Coordinates of C-alpha atoms and ligand atoms in Angstrom, one line a residue:
M1 CA 0.0 0.0 0.0
G2 CA 1.3 3.4 -0.9
K3 CA 2.2 5.9 2.0
A4 CA -0.7 8.2 1.1
A5 CA -3.3 5.3 1.1
A6 CA -1.9 4.0 4.4
A7 CA -2.1 7.5 5.9
L8 CA -5.6 7.8 4.7
K9 CA -6.7 4.6 6.3
R10 CA -5.2 5.7 9.7
A11 CA -6.9 9.1 9.5
T12 CA -10.2 7.3 8.6
V13 CA -10.0 5.1 11.8
L14 CA -9.5 8.2 14.0
Q15 CA -12.6 9.9 12.3
D16 CA -14.8 6.8 12.9
R17 CA -14.1 7.2 16.6
V18 CA -15.4 10.8 16.5
R19 CA -18.3 10.0 14.2
P20 CA -19.5 6.4 14.7
A21 CA -21.5 4.7 11.9
P22 CA -25.3 4.4 11.9
A23 CA -26.6 0.9 12.3
G24 CA -27.8 -0.7 9.1
V25 CA -26.8 -3.1 6.3
T26 CA -23.2 -3.1 5.0
I27 CA -22.9 -4.1 1.3
L28 CA -19.4 -5.2 0.3
I29 CA -18.1 -5.1 -3.2
Y30 CA -15.6 -7.5 -4.3
H31 CA -14.1 -7.7 -7.9
R32 CA -11.5 -10.5 -8.1
V33 CA -10.2 -13.4 -5.9
G34 CA -7.1 -15.4 -6.5
A35 CA -4.5 -12.6 -6.8
R36 CA -3.8 -13.3 -10.4
T37 CA -3.1 -9.7 -11.2
P38 CA -1.5 -6.8 -9.2
M39 CA -4.9 -5.0 -8.9
S40 CA -5.7 -3.5 -5.6
V41 CA -9.1 -5.3 -5.6
D42 CA -7.7 -8.8 -6.5
L43 CA -7.6 -10.6 -3.2
P44 CA -5.5 -13.6 -2.3
T45 CA -7.9 -16.6 -1.8
S46 CA -6.6 -17.2 1.8
L47 CA -7.6 -13.6 2.7
F48 CA -11.1 -13.9 1.0
D49 CA -11.4 -17.2 2.9
E50 CA -10.6 -15.6 6.3
Q51 CA -13.0 -12.8 5.5
M52 CA -15.9 -15.1 4.7
A53 CA -15.2 -17.1 7.9
F54 CA -15.4 -13.9 9.8
L55 CA -18.7 -13.0 8.3
A56 CA -20.2 -16.6 8.7
E57 CA -19.1 -16.6 12.4
R58 CA -19.7 -13.1 13.6
C59 CA -22.2 -11.5 11.4
R60 CA -25.7 -11.9 10.0
V61 CA -24.9 -12.4 6.2
L62 CA -28.0 -11.8 4.0
S63 CA -28.9 -12.2 0.5
L64 CA -29.5 -8.9 -1.2
T65 CA -33.2 -9.8 -1.6
D66 CA -33.5 -10.4 2.2
A67 CA -31.7 -7.2 3.0
A68 CA -34.1 -5.3 0.7
E69 CA -37.0 -6.7 2.6
L70 CA -35.6 -5.7 5.9
L71 CA -34.7 -2.2 4.7
E72 CA -38.2 -1.9 3.2
A73 CA -39.6 -2.7 6.6
G74 CA -37.6 0.2 7.9
E75 CA -36.9 -0.9 11.4
Q76 CA -33.9 -2.1 13.2
P77 CA -34.0 -6.0 13.7
P78 CA -33.4 -7.3 17.3
D79 CA -30.2 -9.2 16.2
H80 CA -27.4 -6.7 16.9
R81 CA -24.6 -8.5 14.9
P82 CA -23.5 -6.5 11.8
H83 CA -25.8 -7.2 8.9
V84 CA -23.8 -7.7 5.7
V85 CA -24.4 -8.5 2.1
V86 CA -21.6 -9.8 -0.3
T87 CA -21.6 -8.7 -3.9
F88 CA -19.3 -9.1 -6.8
D89 CA -19.0 -7.1 -10.0
D90 CA -18.3 -7.8 -13.7
G91 CA -18.2 -11.5 -14.4
T92 CA -14.7 -13.0 -14.5
A93 CA -13.7 -16.7 -14.4
D94 CA -11.8 -16.5 -11.1
F95 CA -15.2 -16.2 -9.3
V96 CA -16.2 -19.8 -10.0
E97 CA -12.7 -21.1 -9.7
E98 CA -11.7 -19.3 -6.5
A99 CA -14.5 -17.5 -4.7
L100 CA -17.5 -19.9 -5.1
P101 CA -15.7 -22.8 -3.3
V102 CA -15.0 -20.5 -0.4
L103 CA -18.6 -19.1 -0.3
E104 CA -19.9 -22.7 -0.4
R105 CA -17.6 -23.9 2.5
H106 CA -18.9 -20.9 4.7
G107 CA -22.5 -20.9 3.4
V108 CA -22.2 -17.2 2.4
P109 CA -24.7 -16.0 -0.2
A110 CA -23.7 -13.5 -2.8
T111 CA -25.0 -11.4 -5.6
Y112 CA -23.0 -11.3 -8.8
Y113 CA -23.6 -8.4 -11.2
L114 CA -22.8 -9.3 -14.7
A115 CA -21.7 -7.1 -17.6
T116 CA -23.3 -9.5 -20.0
Q117 CA -21.6 -8.6 -23.4
F118 CA -18.2 -9.7 -21.9
I119 CA -19.5 -13.1 -21.2
D120 CA -21.6 -13.5 -24.4
R121 CA -18.7 -12.5 -26.6
Q122 CA -16.0 -13.8 -24.4
L123 CA -14.3 -10.4 -24.4
P124 CA -11.4 -9.8 -22.1
F125 CA -12.1 -7.4 -19.1
P126 CA -9.6 -4.6 -18.3
D127 CA -6.7 -5.6 -16.2
D128 CA -6.4 -9.2 -17.5
G129 CA -10.0 -10.2 -16.5
V130 CA -10.9 -13.5 -18.3
A131 CA -14.7 -13.5 -18.8
L132 CA -16.8 -16.3 -17.2
T133 CA -18.3 -18.8 -19.6
W134 CA -22.1 -19.3 -19.5
D135 CA -21.5 -22.9 -18.3
A136 CA -19.6 -21.5 -15.3
A137 CA -22.3 -19.0 -14.6
K138 CA -24.9 -21.8 -14.7
E139 CA -22.8 -23.6 -12.1
M140 CA -22.9 -20.6 -9.8
V141 CA -26.7 -20.4 -10.3
A142 CA -27.0 -24.1 -9.5
S143 CA -25.1 -23.6 -6.2
G144 CA -28.2 -21.8 -4.9
L145 CA -26.0 -19.3 -3.1
V146 CA -25.4 -16.8 -6.0
D147 CA -28.0 -14.4 -7.2
I148 CA -27.4 -12.9 -10.6
G149 CA -27.8 -9.1 -11.0
S150 CA -27.2 -6.8 -14.0
H151 CA -24.2 -4.5 -14.5
T152 CA -25.4 -3.3 -17.9
H153 CA -24.6 -5.1 -21.1
T154 CA -21.3 -3.3 -22.1
H155 CA -20.4 -1.9 -18.6
A156 CA -21.7 1.4 -19.8
L157 CA -21.5 4.5 -17.5
L158 CA -25.1 5.7 -17.1
D159 CA -24.2 9.3 -16.1
R160 CA -23.4 10.1 -19.7
I161 CA -25.4 8.1 -22.3
P162 CA -28.8 9.1 -23.5
P163 CA -31.9 7.3 -22.0
T164 CA -32.7 5.3 -25.2
E165 CA -29.2 3.9 -25.0
A166 CA -29.4 3.2 -21.3
A167 CA -32.8 1.5 -21.7
H168 CA -31.3 -0.7 -24.3
E169 CA -28.2 -1.6 -22.1
L170 CA -30.6 -2.6 -19.3
D171 CA -33.0 -4.6 -21.5
R172 CA -30.2 -6.3 -23.3
S173 CA -28.5 -7.5 -20.1
I174 CA -31.9 -8.7 -18.6
A175 CA -32.7 -10.6 -21.8
V176 CA -29.3 -12.2 -22.1
I177 CA -29.3 -13.3 -18.4
E178 CA -32.8 -14.8 -18.9
T179 CA -31.9 -16.6 -22.1
H180 CA -28.6 -18.2 -20.8
L181 CA -29.4 -18.7 -17.1
G182 CA -33.2 -18.9 -16.8
V183 CA -33.4 -16.2 -14.1
T184 CA -34.7 -12.6 -14.3
P185 CA -32.2 -10.2 -12.4
E186 CA -33.9 -8.2 -9.7
H187 CA -30.8 -6.2 -8.7
F188 CA -28.6 -3.7 -10.5
A189 CA -25.2 -2.2 -9.9
Y190 CA -24.1 1.0 -11.7
P191 CA -20.7 0.6 -13.6
K192 CA -17.9 2.4 -11.7
A193 CA -20.6 3.0 -9.0
L194 CA -21.6 6.2 -10.9
L195 CA -25.3 7.0 -10.3
G196 CA -27.1 7.6 -13.7
S197 CA -28.5 10.9 -15.0
P198 CA -32.0 11.5 -13.7
Q199 CA -33.6 10.0 -16.7
N200 CA -31.3 7.0 -16.7
E201 CA -32.0 6.4 -12.9
F202 CA -35.6 6.4 -13.8
E203 CA -35.0 3.6 -16.4
V204 CA -33.2 1.6 -13.6
R205 CA -35.9 2.2 -11.1
R206 CA -38.5 0.8 -13.4
R207 CA -36.7 -2.4 -14.1
F208 CA -35.0 -3.5 -10.8
R209 CA -35.9 -4.0 -7.2
T210 CA -32.7 -2.6 -6.0
A211 CA -29.7 -0.6 -7.4
T212 CA -26.4 0.1 -5.8
I213 CA -24.0 3.0 -6.1
G214 CA -20.6 3.5 -4.3
R215 CA -19.8 5.0 -0.9
T216 CA -18.2 3.1 2.0
R217 CA -21.1 3.5 4.6
P218 CA -23.9 1.3 5.8
N219 CA -27.5 1.6 4.7
P220 CA -29.5 2.8 7.7
W221 CA -32.4 0.8 8.9
V222 CA -34.7 3.8 8.4
G223 CA -35.0 5.8 5.3
S224 CA -32.7 3.9 2.9
D225 CA -33.5 4.4 -0.8
L226 CA -33.4 0.8 -2.3
H227 CA -32.4 2.3 -5.6
R228 CA -29.4 4.1 -4.2
L229 CA -27.9 1.5 -1.9
T230 CA -24.3 2.2 -0.9
R231 CA -21.5 -0.4 -1.2
S232 CA -18.1 -0.6 0.5
P233 CA -15.4 -1.7 -1.7
I234 CA -12.8 -4.3 -0.3
Q235 CA -9.2 -3.9 -1.3
V236 CA -6.2 -6.3 -0.7
S237 CA -4.7 -3.6 1.6
D238 CA -7.7 -3.8 4.0
G239 CA -6.5 -7.2 5.3
M240 CA -8.6 -8.4 8.2
D241 CA -8.3 -5.1 10.4
Y242 CA -9.7 -2.6 7.9
F243 CA -12.1 -5.3 6.5
E244 CA -13.6 -5.7 10.0
R245 CA -14.0 -1.9 10.4
K246 CA -15.8 -1.7 7.0
V247 CA -18.1 -4.5 8.0
R248 CA -19.0 -2.6 11.0
G249 CA -19.8 0.4 8.9
G250 CA -16.6 2.4 9.4
M251 CA -14.0 3.7 7.0
R252 CA -16.2 6.4 5.5
L253 CA -13.6 9.1 5.2
E254 CA -11.4 6.9 3.0
N255 CA -14.4 6.7 0.6
D256 CA -15.1 10.4 0.6
V257 CA -11.4 11.2 -0.4
R258 CA -11.5 8.3 -3.1
D259 CA -14.7 9.7 -4.5
L260 CA -13.1 13.1 -4.9
V261 CA -10.2 11.5 -6.8
N262 CA -12.5 9.3 -9.0
R263 CA -14.7 12.3 -10.0
W264 CA -11.5 13.7 -11.5
R265 CA -10.4 10.5 -13.1
Y266 CA -13.7 9.6 -14.8
R267 CA -14.4 13.2 -15.8
G268 CA -14.7 13.2 -19.6
A269 CA -14.2 9.3 -20.0
S270 CA -16.9 7.7 -22.1
S271 CA -16.6 4.1 -20.8
Ligands
ZN301 ZN1 -17.8 -3.0 -13.0

């Protein structure tokens, strides 16, 4: 981890002490498992295993559908363990090879958001990501632990494309998932966690039960918008210590600074 990133994590811990997290559902985002690339979000399988063991033992791990039901009810459940949802983005082969056996061993459910064109055409993802095959995706559905969500068809950024194009992106990904996997996706994740323009957000709300954006913070029991759920990204450098803090709803400052950096980085990019 770079010096600036390490300093930011330490500052964030201090800020959490001053401003404790509200109770609610923490949704985690993972991208890759197996450490096949030097990406900051490609976790060693052993670390992912340790994290899933922690969730299974110390937390109430929910499917996104169950979490949506609780958030809709709008009251804090009597169980005071952290409530956590595990999600994955994109659709790479390492999920079935590395992550799924770990999830099965610990009985942890997960939602996997697929950018369907990459799978359909077997296109490589950025950063050496090998696309899943439909057969592998069928295996994850058959496990009964993995719920398939949409992440658009081409990984399109919905803050910058016209509504007709956005509608096509969403409908195409839904149709492709239905055709190949026999399930209708209920959940949606905005690519790069960028909320759509107001018209595109309307297209998302019409089609899905939930939608997720970025932001490291829990979704409070009262007043959460199911179409703007926040998710906390997990990085290799979180190890177990920062991971546990994120699970408990902490590390919000890290996110606020990263948001600022990303806003600059994605400004003007088209995909
Ligand atoms: Zn993505």
